[in-house]
Amino acid sequence: MMAVLSGVAFFRLNISNKNVIFSKSRLLCSNGIHKLRPIASYVHVRSLSDTSFKVKPLDPIDHHEEKFKKILIANRGEIACRIIKTCRQMGIKTVAIHSDVDTTALHVKMADEAYCLGPAPTAKSYLNVEAILDVIQKSSTQAVHPGYGFLSENMDFAQKLEEMGIVFIGPNWKSIAAMGDKIESKRIAAKARVNTIPGFDGVVKTPEECVKIAQEIGYPVMIKASAGGGGKGMRIAWNDKEAMEGFRFSSQEAQSSFGDDRLLVEKFVDNPRHIEMQVLCDKFGNGIYLNERECSIQRRNQKVIEEAPSTFVDENLRKAMGEQAVSLAKAVGYDSAGTVEFLVDSKKNFYFLEMNTRLQVEHPITECITGVDLVQQMIRVAKGSCDVGNLGEGSEISIFYDPMICKLITFDETRNAAISTMIKALDAYVIRGVSHNIPLLRDIMTEKNFVEGNLSTKYLYDVYPEGFNGKQLSESEMEHLAALCGCIFVRHETRSRHFLNQPQPPLESTLPADWNLITEINERNIELLVTEKNHVFEVTVNGKKIIIPGDIHLSAPVLETTIGEEPYTCQLIKHDGAGNLRIRFAGTTFKVRVLTEIAAEYERLMPKKPEKDVSKVVAAPMPGLLKSISCKVGDTVVEGQEVCVIEAMKMQNSLIIGSTGKVKTVHCKEGEAVEEEQVIIELE
């Protein structure tokens, strides 16, 4: 599933309507190494089975067309599985590669052959070109599909394959070289008469030079890696201090992620939309655009929600952007599937951002609205034809790779219908064992600006200026949650007493007719009166009577019920005999405590435990690598000062101290791996 929840990672979601009717969610997990428990592999989307809409069928397979016999997939995870599925349909054998921590990964099991490259770090496995070339020769592979990420935009890798007589299923290496350097690609785009963002046309070498250039351009500016992508190596600077810090973090992330710390600086387009055009070109000079995808909702420059078509793009804008995208592709002799990204302001002026010379994570939404199987077309183009994803239980999510574990795509006849389908699917999507961003995605689906299509790349900062802290329930929703939890408590109690009293019937004689309960939700107490008759619960809360069906199954991962007259899909994550519940309700997980009146009275008499003072320690918010520590024992640090930097999933995360004081202990060293909540620095 997607757990496209960077410091913490986020899920990703896309949506569309007619012609581009569908919604995709990229689910991200929290940075770090987590083991998925067996339940984590269970994806429950029963609500989707009731739909009657149809997506456009993908391209039919021509089994008489000449094809490759064997393809190696130089990737892992969802995209590797996606490519393997298409290869199977085309009758092509597949070869998987993997690191030693991915030995039991799904893509390894799905492929016809599999080879281990080495240890988990990407430099020793998925980026180990020599090891991959060795596997290519051993397996007699004819072609290599790189997927996205890793070596998908590595021109040296593509060139080596060409020299070996192996086909690279992607654009030629010269196109990758031209578009892979953001400085050079901007020059090429301008020459091809593609609109570009004003900025410094060169490499920025020092923090001081960065500040000087930023002052000349005028703040705000965007500092970004020349070889970058995926939101890595990018910082916005609004003043000289942020320009200095932005240069440092961007260059470090760029070196870590791409092995190239060159940076450029350009004017930051404030509050734009981020819209990309899918292009498909063959080796005969033909090129088409397959319409747009809007990916304006972003976190740390990484896409969270994407939809097609955009509610903002009209036919004239679509045509202009599409034609410029194809012109740029032709200018570099492009010959595969690719994406040209633009920033678009409120007046529909658009500017070239970058070209991704590979398949995009979000490519399925374009497939849904056009019926074009992009993976199949990439394979056909690579062969010379002319143009026309799941996790298994026990899978490991490590700090070495991207935080996306799955994608959720919904589609329907209208945008509103696609949103509704997405809400149902998210409510019924079960993930256990890792933190994820489903609650955020679910909340966005019902947020007023999103529903109305009022989007920009600042959407998350504008709508959630203090961050997302879970859905804020209305009074009615709070009452419904309290009533449901009361019923769950009663069901647990009746079941427990049934087991205890089996030798002493009748059961009814041991149970109260009415249950006077108190629920604690978000530090608020709500009194309930729960009565069950004929397998139906009647709950009185704040003087209102709420009816809830009695068929509550405590062991089911998904609980579909009605509360009053409103349907709900919830997930009972945890419950115990003390009345402690964790329940996902309206997309957000709530900790609820249900007590009888007597238990609540005892609770009030119990002494309260003092809260821990955490302002004097710095702990890791996620598993990662400790890249730097900027203080030592005996140093005086001030509140808000950066004291260390953690790298997780190739993103740099600055940690600050919560109070002023003298450093008592530094528990870790630079370069060490740290676990979530591990204390790194402690003050006196």
Short mmCIF file of N, CA and C in Angstrom, two decimals, residues 26 50 183 209 233 313-314 378 400 459 512 537-538 597 630 637:
data_model
loop_
_atom_site.label_atom_id
_atom_site.label_comp_id
_atom_site.label_asym_id
_atom_site.label_seq_id
_atom_site.Cartn_x
_atom_site.Cartn_y
_atom_site.Cartn_z
N ARG A 26 -0.13 8.23 -2.90
CA ARG A 26 1.19 7.69 -2.65
C ARG A 26 1.33 7.60 -1.15
N ASP A 50 -17.64 -2.60 -5.44
CA ASP A 50 -19.03 -2.29 -5.77
C ASP A 50 -19.16 -1.29 -6.91
N ILE A 183 21.21 23.02 -15.05
CA ILE A 183 21.77 24.24 -15.64
C ILE A 183 21.74 24.14 -17.16
N GLU A 209 28.88 33.10 -2.34
CA GLU A 209 28.45 33.39 -3.71
C GLU A 209 26.95 33.19 -3.85
N GLY A 233 17.86 18.03 -2.25
CA GLY A 233 18.79 19.08 -2.62
C GLY A 233 18.12 20.37 -3.00
N VAL A 313 -6.31 23.67 -15.61
CA VAL A 313 -5.83 23.71 -17.00
C VAL A 313 -6.99 23.65 -17.98
N ASP A 314 -7.06 24.65 -18.87
CA ASP A 314 -8.06 24.61 -19.93
C ASP A 314 -7.41 24.10 -21.21
N MET A 378 7.26 1.87 -23.49
CA MET A 378 8.71 2.05 -23.33
C MET A 378 9.46 0.85 -23.86
N PHE A 400 17.52 3.02 3.89
CA PHE A 400 18.35 3.10 2.71
C PHE A 400 17.58 3.49 1.45
N TYR A 459 0.14 24.67 -0.71
CA TYR A 459 -1.12 24.19 -0.15
C TYR A 459 -0.96 23.68 1.28
N PRO A 512 -25.21 -6.31 33.19
CA PRO A 512 -26.14 -5.20 33.44
C PRO A 512 -26.99 -4.94 32.20
N PHE A 537 -27.55 -1.71 19.42
CA PHE A 537 -27.16 -0.82 20.51
C PHE A 537 -27.95 0.48 20.42
N GLU A 538 -28.41 0.91 21.58
CA GLU A 538 -28.99 2.25 21.69
C GLU A 538 -28.12 3.03 22.66
N GLU A 597 -18.57 3.99 35.39
CA GLU A 597 -18.63 5.10 36.34
C GLU A 597 -17.75 4.84 37.57
N SER A 630 27.11 19.44 16.11
CA SER A 630 27.73 20.77 16.14
C SER A 630 27.99 21.28 17.56
N VAL A 637 24.65 25.83 24.83
CA VAL A 637 23.79 25.95 23.65
C VAL A 637 22.54 26.74 24.04
#
